[in-house]
Amino acid sequence: MDYKLFSTDSSTSGFRLQYMEVFNWGGTFHDKVWRINPEGNTTLLTGANASGKTTFIDALLTLMVPYKKDRFYNQSSGEEKKGARTEESYVLGHYGKKQNEGDLSATVQALRDETAISILLATFKNEDDKYCTIFQCRWFSNGDLKKQFGLAHKGLRIEEDFFPFDTKRKWKDNLMAKHPDIGRGNPIEYFSGPGDYAERMVRLFGMRSNKALSLFNQVVGIKYVEDLDLFFRNYMLEDKDVNSHIEYKELIGSFNELTKARNDIEKAEEQIFQLKPITEYAEKIKTTSSELKDLEISKHTSAYWFSAKGKELSEKEYARLEKVIENIESKIKIIDAEINGLRDKEAELKVDIKSSEAGRQTEALEKEIKELNIKLQERSKALTKYNALAQSLSFTENPSEKVIAEKEAALVKKTGCETKDKELNKCIRNEENKREESRKNIETTKVSISTLIKNDNNIPTSVARIREDILEAVGANKNEIPFIGELIKVDENSQDWEFGIEKLLHSFALRIIVPEKYYKAVNKYVNSTNLNGKIFYYRYKETDTLLENRIEDSEKTVYSKLNFKPDSNYKNWVQEQIFEQFNFYCADDLLDFENSKRALTKEGLINFGRGRHQKDDRKSFGNRSSYVLGWDNKAKIKSLRELLTILTDDETNAIKEIGKLENKIELNKNQRDNYYNFINLFENFDSINWGEIC
């Protein structure tokens, strides 16, 4: 990984100290593990005098600056005497001197003897959540202080990883057993001396040279700088030979740069010359645009001219029509006068007829006959209506005064029709709900088929849409940002396991892989956009894999039953993820399943280990139309088309049933209205007894 000296975000860049532990260090940190937890933040170490602040800082200096010549202890306390503290004094726990009466010199007081061990440990983490632990162990052997330098690519703890500690090889064996090699290289590295340890630490932390360690020692407890130039020269600048810069190759490089600059100038002048015709064309365009503008003005003016001409013609036609109307009104007045004269003559004749006796009797009889005819017609019509209702309701036609009492039976039957109407309406609502559900499923299935045909994969429409939006936003294609499900399919010889494997890998298959090239752009788009859905994605960095050295030769694992897209750049990464996370044992029966740590059945029952089991039989996982694995979706499209046929038949059946129910409702409504009319239209027998009038 390429680490930059200056990051755009200094609060999170590089490896940052997460925690530090010391055991048996100095006269303060004795007989147990002492720990601080900066967690990558700027930390203030404070406390009373002699509380151990300088001792803890010297422990960090010991870890970070392995050469004795490059570090000196007790500098952060500000004391001028720098030789009073040594690695031996820190391991033995010197805390003072005591002079007994009669002795010529003082005796050093120590908390520990030469059987003691001392362990220092610091764990760091970078922005990619990668951990690194540097550690040093010290013990005495035949009076000499022995040291062991080490580095681990994960977080370690003194109590959990180094205890019990002996001075033989056994503590290393225990540490290696706790953190074995899992195919990515040994997680624990040991170094024979401070040189190898320092070189490895410089490379891991992205330092430019060992000068950084010396500089760290200086700035930990710096109080003042006597000569700033000398400080920069000794601790911040690399040793370089000035004469090596004045070489023939560098002169040639400078000459080439000047030649390139001259060529660029000549190229720019030629470009200006080539662009001159564009100016002439621009002038022509300007002239043409002006002419076009004048034509546009004329076009708009013509509309007003035609409007004025239309107004003139309309006024002439209006004057002609007014004269026609005046002639017609004159003729109407003459005809009205003739009608009024005829009406006056009619009135005079009526008066002459009424003034005679015969005329008065004739008028009275005509009036009575007219009233009886009206009454006869009303009762005859009422009887006809009665007979029609009676026939439809199976009652007696042409009834007598006694028979018409059947109105009470009609009232009971009307109530029954109303009850039946409620039941039929309830049934029709149920069928409408079925039809609506079928319609929604049909539309969803059509969209899914269309999406599958377009994308050549088995990914559901809702998730595929989010991936399409991401591709458009960052300018990538489907091969660069694929779904994991597009890179995996069940082997043809293991199709009987397809159902169970689909359930196991369903969620994992719907995640997308984002290469480092598009990682920041994808983060920016996803963070600032309402996706109207959910998406998971992995950040992909190209690394070497040792997977082929770890694969077990077994035909009864999920990994062995899968094929991986051969031309994909992510094939090795996907294989490793499947092997590490989902390489479950494929159990043929429950006895085999129950005796396995992590296992899967053909029916989709999953044992994740540690007592956790799962089986998802929701509708969305019930058939092939829900499968998501594979880079060939012909089988899924066929399954969805079969499902579409079934849904269409369901919708058609629901529509037919609704039609039948609507007919029943209409017939029942007519029957109910007939009972209502039968009850309310005929209050008594006289209203239909037309024979009485004759």
XYZ file of C-alpha atoms in Angstrom:
694
model
C 0.000 0.000 0.000
C 1.239 3.489 -0.852
C 1.276 5.650 2.286
C 1.624 9.401 1.819
C 3.621 11.595 4.147
C 0.803 14.119 4.376
C -2.822 12.911 4.197
C -5.808 15.058 3.337
C -7.328 13.992 6.660
C -4.652 14.105 9.317
C -7.052 12.957 12.059
C -7.422 9.452 10.605
C -4.490 8.852 8.210
C -1.787 6.243 8.754
C -1.384 3.752 11.584
C -2.567 5.302 14.875
C -1.996 4.004 18.395
C -5.034 2.125 19.740
C -3.655 0.872 23.052
C -0.338 0.205 24.802
C 0.484 -2.301 27.595
C 3.543 -2.682 29.850
C 4.465 -5.409 32.316
C 7.291 -5.047 34.899
C 8.687 -1.721 33.661
C 10.404 0.657 36.034
C 9.575 1.162 39.677
C 5.970 2.135 38.970
C 4.448 -0.507 36.676
C 5.076 -3.666 38.684
C 3.680 -7.194 38.851
C 0.607 -6.637 36.606
C -0.304 -5.380 33.125
C -0.716 -1.599 32.885
C -2.607 -0.170 29.903
C -3.563 3.099 28.176
C -6.215 3.381 25.395
C -5.728 6.389 23.061
C -7.920 4.658 20.410
C -6.231 6.637 17.635
C -6.903 10.041 19.238
C -4.622 12.793 20.517
C -4.081 11.931 24.198
C -2.888 13.938 27.185
C -0.828 11.907 29.670
C -1.008 13.650 33.023
C -0.482 12.852 36.708
C 1.332 13.832 39.875
C 5.119 13.939 40.187
C 6.691 10.448 40.300
C 3.414 8.873 39.103
C 5.155 7.195 36.136
C 4.451 9.533 33.197
C 8.075 9.645 32.015
C 8.476 5.909 32.626
C 5.526 5.139 30.342
C 6.853 7.517 27.641
C 10.259 5.787 27.855
C 8.472 2.455 27.275
C 6.970 3.864 24.056
C 10.414 5.191 23.035
C 11.862 1.700 23.630
C 9.249 0.178 21.305
C 9.566 2.810 18.554
C 13.360 3.514 18.674
C 15.135 0.148 19.011
C 18.735 1.467 18.664
C 20.154 2.610 22.015
C 22.306 5.184 20.247
C 19.226 6.916 18.818
C 17.307 7.305 22.086
C 17.841 8.502 25.617
C 15.533 8.092 28.578
C 13.996 10.597 30.984
C 14.122 13.472 28.448
C 10.392 14.283 28.824
C 10.949 15.110 32.519
C 13.315 17.922 31.584
C 16.235 16.590 33.692
C 19.711 17.230 32.376
C 21.097 13.901 33.609
C 20.226 11.377 30.923
C 22.250 8.304 31.926
C 20.464 7.484 35.177
C 17.873 5.238 33.518
C 18.715 2.185 31.381
C 16.863 -0.812 30.003
C 18.361 -2.933 32.843
C 17.194 -0.483 35.522
C 13.684 -0.417 34.030
C 13.475 -4.252 33.922
C 14.739 -4.609 37.528
C 12.480 -1.790 38.742
C 15.058 0.569 40.345
C 13.302 3.160 42.439
C 15.970 4.698 44.679
C 19.217 4.278 46.666
C 19.789 3.369 50.298
C 22.998 3.732 52.357
C 23.226 1.711 55.533
C 25.168 2.937 58.514
C 28.848 2.114 58.122
C 28.669 1.507 54.351
C 30.904 3.528 52.051
C 28.394 3.709 49.170
C 24.634 3.610 48.620
C 22.840 0.464 47.467
C 20.337 0.617 44.591
C 16.804 -0.340 45.679
C 14.937 -2.629 43.146
C 11.469 -4.165 43.053
C 12.601 -7.191 41.012
C 15.641 -9.476 40.679
C 17.178 -11.136 37.605
C 14.422 -13.776 37.485
C 11.974 -11.112 36.350
C 10.664 -10.681 32.807
C 9.469 -7.454 31.158
C 7.047 -7.146 28.208
C 6.199 -3.992 26.218
C 3.414 -3.965 23.610
C 1.712 -1.321 21.401
C -1.134 -1.932 18.934
C -1.877 0.356 15.954
C -4.718 0.507 13.406
C -5.046 2.309 10.044
C -8.028 3.645 8.019
C -8.578 0.196 6.464
C -9.075 -1.381 9.923
C -5.778 -3.288 9.609
C -4.122 -3.942 12.968
C -0.396 -4.131 13.746
C 1.236 -4.874 17.101
C 4.934 -4.275 17.916
C 6.293 -5.971 21.042
C 9.569 -6.504 22.946
C 10.299 -9.100 25.632
C 13.300 -8.898 28.056
C 14.778 -11.330 30.593
C 18.142 -12.073 32.216
C 20.295 -15.074 31.362
C 23.628 -15.590 33.160
C 23.610 -11.946 34.158
C 23.045 -10.653 30.607
C 19.838 -8.895 29.528
C 18.238 -10.813 26.616
C 15.788 -9.227 24.185
C 13.265 -10.456 21.647
C 11.796 -8.081 19.050
C 8.516 -8.985 17.325
C 5.691 -7.712 15.124
C 2.156 -9.121 14.684
C -0.368 -8.312 11.931
C -3.231 -8.267 14.428
C -4.033 -6.984 17.891
C -2.282 -8.805 20.779
C -2.640 -8.544 24.561
C -0.033 -9.426 27.188
C -2.233 -11.458 29.518
C -4.063 -13.357 26.768
C -1.136 -13.996 24.392
C 2.167 -14.009 26.382
C 1.252 -15.613 29.717
C 2.535 -18.003 30.941
C 5.959 -16.732 29.849
C 9.195 -18.661 30.155
C 12.691 -17.828 28.931
C 12.763 -20.797 26.565
C 11.198 -21.217 23.148
C 7.891 -22.442 24.565
C 6.280 -18.969 24.875
C 6.851 -18.434 21.138
C 5.272 -21.801 20.318
C 2.215 -20.926 22.432
C 1.887 -17.570 20.661
C 2.127 -19.184 17.221
C -0.474 -21.801 18.223
C -2.928 -19.090 19.251
C -2.397 -17.209 15.959
C -1.605 -19.805 13.265
C -0.900 -19.205 9.585
C -4.289 -19.356 7.756
C -2.898 -19.064 4.242
C -2.049 -15.344 4.122
C 1.434 -15.559 5.558
C 2.654 -15.895 9.127
C 0.836 -13.313 11.333
C 3.760 -13.200 13.819
C 7.243 -12.033 12.800
C 10.371 -12.266 15.012
C 13.603 -10.322 14.479
C 17.131 -11.245 15.477
C 18.124 -7.701 16.360
C 17.018 -4.050 16.468
C 18.182 -3.403 12.881
C 15.793 -5.842 11.206
C 13.051 -4.802 13.633
C 13.537 -1.096 12.769
C 13.659 -1.715 9.001
C 10.426 -3.766 9.127
C 8.663 -1.126 11.240
C 9.748 1.687 8.875
C 8.356 -0.204 5.842
C 5.102 -1.149 7.579
C 4.346 2.362 8.869
C 5.241 3.997 5.536
C 8.226 5.973 6.885
C 10.759 7.227 4.373
C 13.840 6.162 6.336
C 15.201 5.330 9.790
C 15.624 9.083 10.314
C 11.955 9.152 11.320
C 12.740 7.029 14.413
C 15.521 9.372 15.512
C 13.252 12.350 14.934
C 10.535 10.702 17.041
C 13.020 10.327 19.910
C 13.893 14.029 19.654
C 10.375 15.470 19.541
C 8.962 13.334 22.399
C 10.552 15.488 25.055
C 11.952 18.468 23.195
C 12.256 21.618 25.348
C 14.308 23.917 23.125
C 16.499 23.807 20.008
C 19.887 25.443 20.180
C 20.598 25.378 16.420
C 17.511 24.923 14.175
C 19.608 24.378 11.017
C 21.666 21.690 12.734
C 18.472 20.039 14.063
C 16.959 19.816 10.569
C 20.221 18.571 9.052
C 20.739 15.830 11.654
C 17.189 14.583 12.184
C 14.964 15.593 9.267
C 17.112 15.520 6.098
C 18.591 12.504 4.353
C 22.331 12.445 3.685
C 22.867 13.219 0.012
C 25.843 13.878 -2.211
C 25.393 17.325 -3.796
C 27.864 16.569 -6.552
C 25.712 13.652 -7.730
C 23.028 16.133 -8.861
C 25.407 17.866 -11.265
C 25.552 15.080 -13.826
C 25.310 14.752 -17.554
C 21.925 12.991 -17.389
C 20.353 15.819 -15.414
C 21.670 18.387 -17.895
C 20.197 16.329 -20.727
C 16.871 16.227 -18.825
C 16.836 20.016 -18.448
C 17.654 20.473 -22.138
C 14.809 18.125 -23.095
C 12.374 20.074 -20.915
C 13.371 23.377 -22.617
C 13.024 21.761 -26.045
C 9.571 20.493 -25.117
C 8.547 23.999 -23.962
C 9.679 25.505 -27.306
C 7.739 22.843 -29.227
C 4.633 23.586 -27.168
C 4.876 27.298 -28.059
C 5.209 26.533 -31.768
C 2.273 24.156 -31.532
C 0.127 26.867 -29.890
C 0.997 29.360 -32.653
C 0.018 26.828 -35.325
C -3.274 26.167 -33.516
C -4.060 29.918 -33.532
C -3.392 30.035 -37.289
C -5.624 27.015 -37.887
C -8.446 28.611 -35.863
C -8.588 31.844 -37.945
C -11.215 30.460 -40.433
C -13.510 29.859 -37.480
C -13.620 33.652 -36.892
C -14.768 34.214 -40.485
C -17.476 31.610 -40.135
C -18.537 33.253 -36.884
C -19.048 36.595 -38.686
C -21.182 34.880 -41.342
C -23.260 33.229 -38.640
C -23.743 36.613 -36.960
C -25.009 38.190 -40.260
C -27.335 35.259 -40.950
C -28.676 35.413 -37.402
C -29.528 39.120 -37.895
C -31.420 38.340 -41.116
C -33.233 35.499 -39.412
C -34.262 37.840 -36.597
C -35.763 40.308 -39.152
C -37.745 37.461 -40.744
C -39.040 36.407 -37.342
C -40.279 39.993 -36.725
C -42.058 39.970 -40.114
C -43.620 36.631 -39.251
C -45.090 37.989 -36.016
C -46.259 41.215 -37.764
C -48.174 39.217 -40.412
C -50.397 37.716 -37.721
C -51.652 41.212 -36.778
C -52.269 42.105 -40.464
C -54.444 39.023 -41.035
C -56.350 39.777 -37.818
C -57.159 43.339 -38.964
C -58.281 42.069 -42.401
C -60.508 39.440 -40.758
C -62.123 42.106 -38.562
C -62.967 44.252 -41.619
C -64.656 41.358 -43.470
C -66.581 40.321 -40.360
C -68.053 43.803 -39.901
C -69.362 43.823 -43.508
C -71.048 40.412 -43.059
C -72.560 41.536 -39.749
C -74.236 44.575 -41.441
C -75.734 42.340 -44.186
C -77.202 39.876 -41.681
C -78.805 42.685 -39.652
C -80.821 43.759 -42.733
C -82.022 40.168 -43.279
C -83.189 39.979 -39.648
C -85.164 43.221 -39.985
C -87.103 41.829 -43.017
C -87.988 38.586 -41.181
C -89.181 40.452 -38.060
C -91.496 42.604 -40.249
C -93.132 39.460 -41.730
C -93.593 37.941 -38.221
C -95.525 41.033 -37.060
C -97.990 40.713 -39.981
C -98.660 36.983 -39.252
C -99.187 37.683 -35.511
C -101.875 40.250 -36.383
C -103.751 37.649 -38.517
C -103.615 35.021 -35.669
C -105.068 37.479 -33.134
C -108.032 38.217 -35.455
C -108.869 34.460 -35.791
C -108.749 34.015 -31.982
C -111.294 36.789 -31.512
C -113.723 35.082 -33.936
C -113.280 31.737 -32.003
C -114.216 33.414 -28.715
C -117.379 34.913 -30.179
C -118.546 31.481 -31.418
C -118.031 29.855 -27.971
C -120.126 32.546 -26.284
C -122.970 31.949 -28.734
C -122.964 28.133 -27.994
C -122.990 28.547 -24.182
C -125.871 30.981 -24.209
C -128.288 28.152 -25.340
C -129.777 25.338 -22.944
C -128.803 22.416 -25.181
C -125.347 23.698 -25.318
C -125.021 23.816 -21.501
C -126.227 20.145 -21.051
C -123.947 18.891 -23.782
C -120.979 20.632 -22.106
C -121.805 19.008 -18.665
C -122.009 15.478 -20.133
C -118.782 15.924 -22.033
C -117.046 17.020 -18.826
C -118.308 13.971 -16.823
C -117.375 11.512 -19.595
C -113.911 13.036 -19.723
C -113.364 12.620 -15.941
C -114.572 8.953 -15.984
C -112.269 8.128 -18.907
C -109.331 9.588 -17.028
C -110.166 7.528 -13.892
C -110.675 4.349 -15.988
C -107.316 4.787 -17.695
C -105.549 5.327 -14.354
C -107.019 2.152 -12.757
C -106.428 0.112 -15.944
C -102.778 1.176 -15.992
C -102.444 0.417 -12.280
C -103.878 -3.100 -12.781
C -101.522 -3.748 -15.700
C -98.592 -2.754 -13.518
C -99.923 -4.923 -10.671
C -100.252 -7.998 -12.921
C -96.717 -7.510 -14.249
C -95.269 -7.362 -10.706
C -97.462 -10.261 -9.515
C -96.290 -12.438 -12.423
C -92.566 -11.707 -11.692
C -93.116 -12.411 -7.976
C -95.370 -15.508 -8.460
C -98.400 -13.760 -6.917
C -102.049 -13.961 -8.154
C -102.960 -11.801 -11.201
C -106.303 -9.838 -11.453
C -106.840 -10.165 -7.674
C -109.953 -9.716 -5.611
C -110.139 -7.407 -2.609
C -109.164 -10.378 -0.356
C -106.154 -11.612 -2.363
C -104.301 -8.274 -2.408
C -103.393 -8.809 1.263
C -100.227 -10.653 0.051
C -98.237 -7.474 0.701
C -96.971 -8.871 4.034
C -95.284 -11.832 2.285
C -93.683 -9.377 -0.147
C -92.230 -7.405 2.790
C -90.509 -10.537 4.182
C -89.063 -11.436 0.781
C -87.818 -7.849 0.259
C -85.842 -8.125 3.521
C -84.306 -11.398 2.282
C -83.208 -9.689 -0.936
C -81.486 -6.947 1.049
C -79.560 -9.539 3.097
C -78.527 -11.390 -0.043
C -77.352 -8.092 -1.584
C -74.899 -7.550 1.299
C -73.498 -11.080 0.939
C -73.042 -10.699 -2.824
C -71.290 -7.320 -2.398
C -68.905 -8.885 0.136
C -68.074 -11.660 -2.333
C -67.466 -9.199 -5.159
C -65.079 -7.153 -2.956
C -63.068 -10.296 -2.235
C -62.823 -11.103 -5.954
C -61.801 -7.515 -6.743
C -59.008 -7.767 -4.153
C -57.829 -11.007 -5.811
C -57.884 -9.349 -9.226
C -55.960 -6.317 -7.940
C -53.318 -8.529 -6.303
C -52.963 -10.568 -9.516
C -52.647 -7.352 -11.555
C -49.879 -6.021 -9.276
C -48.025 -9.340 -9.420
C -48.401 -9.418 -13.231
C -46.898 -5.927 -13.588
C -44.066 -6.772 -11.166
C -43.325 -10.012 -13.042
C -43.319 -8.223 -16.427
C -40.845 -5.639 -15.116
C -38.678 -8.450 -13.691
C -38.659 -10.303 -17.042
C -37.776 -7.091 -18.881
C -34.948 -6.368 -16.429
C -33.599 -9.923 -16.692
C -33.583 -9.782 -20.502
C -31.767 -6.445 -20.371
C -29.155 -7.395 -17.738
C -28.477 -11.093 -18.506
C -28.544 -11.909 -14.787
C -30.926 -13.169 -12.092
C -30.875 -10.077 -9.861
C -34.317 -8.721 -8.705
C -35.493 -5.489 -10.324
C -35.464 -3.386 -7.143
C -31.792 -4.117 -6.382
C -30.717 -4.046 -10.054
C -32.208 -0.534 -10.379
C -30.013 0.780 -7.561
C -26.906 -0.749 -9.216
C -27.884 0.868 -12.566
C -28.156 4.288 -10.874
C -24.721 3.817 -9.283
C -23.142 2.811 -12.619
C -24.583 5.912 -14.303
C -23.422 8.177 -11.470
C -19.783 6.976 -11.395
C -19.369 6.133 -15.118
C -18.661 2.423 -14.641
C -20.006 -0.679 -16.412
C -21.537 -3.903 -15.092
C -18.314 -5.893 -15.387
C -16.448 -3.344 -13.263
C -19.121 -3.212 -10.515
C -20.852 -6.631 -10.639
C -23.266 -8.343 -8.296
C -21.624 -11.309 -6.554
C -24.532 -13.454 -7.784
C -23.473 -12.716 -11.400
C -20.142 -14.444 -10.757
C -21.451 -17.692 -9.163
C -23.686 -20.526 -10.290
C -24.473 -24.040 -9.077
C -22.671 -26.761 -11.025
C -24.836 -28.735 -13.501
C -23.943 -31.966 -11.705
C -25.214 -30.557 -8.384
C -28.628 -29.191 -9.448
C -30.357 -31.155 -6.678
C -28.557 -28.796 -4.219
C -29.569 -25.593 -6.045
C -32.580 -24.865 -3.797
C -30.589 -25.073 -0.543
C -27.541 -23.193 -1.887
C -29.779 -20.384 -3.208
C -31.222 -19.896 0.283
C -27.747 -19.919 1.855
C -26.176 -17.415 -0.582
C -29.258 -15.274 -1.413
C -28.330 -12.220 0.660
C -24.588 -12.482 -0.157
C -25.328 -12.754 -3.907
C -27.252 -9.442 -3.899
C -24.154 -7.480 -2.807
C -22.001 -5.639 -5.311
C -18.205 -5.393 -5.588
C -16.725 -1.870 -5.839
C -13.067 -1.669 -6.961
C -10.719 0.894 -5.465
C -11.000 2.921 -8.700
C -14.658 3.816 -8.014
C -14.779 3.414 -4.220
C -14.802 7.126 -3.275
C -17.231 8.064 -6.066
C -19.652 5.312 -4.985
C -19.429 6.409 -1.347
C -20.177 10.022 -2.346
C -23.196 9.063 -4.485
C -24.696 6.567 -2.005
C -24.227 8.915 0.944
C -25.892 11.903 -0.775
C -28.726 10.031 -2.561
C -32.039 8.575 -1.360
C -31.753 5.114 -2.927
C -35.394 4.169 -2.203
C -34.051 0.759 -1.293
C -31.099 -1.051 0.282
C -27.717 -2.002 -1.172
C -24.639 -3.761 0.289
C -21.223 -3.415 -1.326
C -17.644 -4.557 -0.699
C -14.571 -2.432 -1.189
C -12.236 -4.484 -3.413
C -8.455 -4.224 -3.342
C -6.428 -6.536 -5.495
C -4.390 -8.937 -3.341
C -2.656 -12.237 -3.797
C -4.513 -15.325 -2.625
C -3.311 -18.638 -1.224
C -6.754 -20.207 -1.471
C -5.681 -23.091 -3.706
C -3.354 -24.292 -0.946
C -6.247 -24.417 1.552
C -9.053 -26.040 -0.477
C -10.033 -29.438 0.878
C -10.511 -32.215 -1.616
C -14.164 -32.890 -0.781
C -17.221 -33.158 -3.006
C -19.582 -32.574 -0.071
C -18.967 -28.861 0.492
C -20.823 -25.860 -0.910
C -17.588 -24.622 -2.533
C -17.190 -27.863 -4.534
C -20.713 -27.542 -5.942
C -20.198 -24.050 -7.389
C -18.783 -22.688 -10.641
C -17.189 -19.230 -10.802
C -17.278 -16.948 -13.844
C -13.902 -17.611 -15.469
C -13.325 -14.237 -17.174
C -14.075 -12.082 -14.114
C -11.336 -10.024 -12.434
C -12.963 -10.815 -9.099
C -13.003 -14.607 -9.482
C -10.237 -15.271 -6.908
C -11.749 -12.829 -4.400
C -15.244 -14.364 -4.682
C -13.801 -17.885 -4.362
C -11.987 -16.866 -1.183
C -15.108 -15.225 0.303
C -17.210 -18.342 -0.403
C -14.548 -20.604 1.055
C -14.133 -18.547 4.228
C -17.798 -17.640 4.901
C -20.060 -20.204 3.212
C -18.128 -23.443 2.709
C -20.803 -25.413 4.585
C -20.910 -29.199 4.629
C -23.695 -30.577 2.362
C -25.507 -33.116 4.550
C -27.508 -35.862 2.811
C -29.668 -36.577 5.873
C -30.471 -35.090 9.288
C -28.129 -37.469 11.141
C -25.253 -36.286 8.964
C -26.485 -32.683 9.420
C -26.658 -32.898 13.217
C -23.112 -34.306 13.489
C -21.545 -31.422 11.512
C -20.314 -28.051 12.816
C -21.617 -26.016 9.858
C -23.970 -27.805 7.491
C -26.705 -27.362 4.870
C -29.545 -29.623 3.662
C -31.084 -29.723 0.183
C -34.308 -28.350 1.694
C -32.533 -25.165 2.876
C -32.029 -25.908 6.603
C -28.800 -24.175 7.660
C -26.620 -24.868 10.717
C -24.351 -21.821 11.253
C -22.566 -23.409 14.197
C -22.691 -22.534 17.892
C -26.295 -23.692 18.039
C -27.690 -21.200 15.478
C -29.999 -22.643 12.816
C -32.148 -21.065 10.086
C -34.714 -22.048 7.454
C -36.474 -19.316 5.417
C -39.671 -20.536 3.708
C -41.161 -17.135 2.923
C -43.073 -16.844 -0.347
C -40.283 -14.824 -1.934
C -37.952 -17.858 -1.660
C -40.407 -20.490 -2.808
C -39.542 -21.166 -6.457
C -36.987 -20.661 -9.232
C -38.298 -17.182 -9.972
C -36.591 -16.024 -6.746
C -33.157 -17.523 -7.623
C -30.320 -14.971 -7.933
C -27.182 -16.983 -8.785
C -25.655 -17.351 -12.242
C -24.633 -15.322 -15.266
C -27.272 -17.041 -17.443
C -30.917 -16.218 -16.610
C -32.771 -18.265 -19.260
C -34.118 -20.707 -16.663
C -35.340 -17.868 -14.437
C -36.993 -16.048 -17.357
C -38.779 -19.287 -18.312
C -39.945 -19.730 -14.708
C -41.204 -16.123 -14.552
C -43.084 -16.530 -17.829
C -44.780 -19.637 -16.469
C -45.648 -17.674 -13.337
C -46.988 -14.835 -15.539
C -49.339 -17.312 -17.279
C -50.652 -18.515 -13.917
C -51.166 -14.947 -12.669
C -52.964 -13.991 -15.908
C -55.284 -16.992 -15.525
C -55.963 -15.970 -11.912
C -56.837 -12.433 -13.021
C -59.118 -13.745 -15.811
C -60.920 -16.094 -13.420
C -61.399 -13.261 -10.945
C -62.860 -11.018 -13.684
C -65.271 -13.777 -14.781
C -66.380 -14.377 -11.214
C -66.914 -10.623 -10.716
C -69.117 -10.589 -13.838
C -71.221 -13.460 -12.512
C -71.584 -11.781 -9.144
C -72.557 -8.477 -10.767
C -75.310 -10.266 -12.733
C -76.584 -11.866 -9.538
C -76.527 -8.495 -7.789
C -78.482 -6.893 -10.644
C -81.128 -9.682 -10.632
C -81.434 -9.505 -6.857
C -81.752 -5.697 -7.024
C -84.575 -5.953 -9.571
C -86.339 -8.530 -7.399
C -85.965 -6.293 -4.350
C -87.304 -3.253 -6.271
C -90.290 -5.304 -7.459
C -91.157 -6.263 -3.888
C -90.732 -2.628 -2.859
C -93.039 -1.404 -5.653
C -95.570 -4.150 -4.899
C -95.672 -3.024 -1.258
C -95.787 0.750 -1.801
C -97.618 1.358 -5.122
C -101.023 -0.201 -4.238
C -102.425 0.992 -0.929
C -105.998 -0.465 -1.504
C -108.059 -2.567 -3.910
C -109.992 0.431 -5.319
C -106.801 1.816 -6.917
C -106.856 -1.093 -9.453
C -110.627 -1.949 -9.578
C -111.432 -0.518 -13.024
C -114.581 -2.730 -13.388
C -116.441 -0.609 -10.867
C -116.386 2.328 -13.281
C -117.935 0.468 -16.245
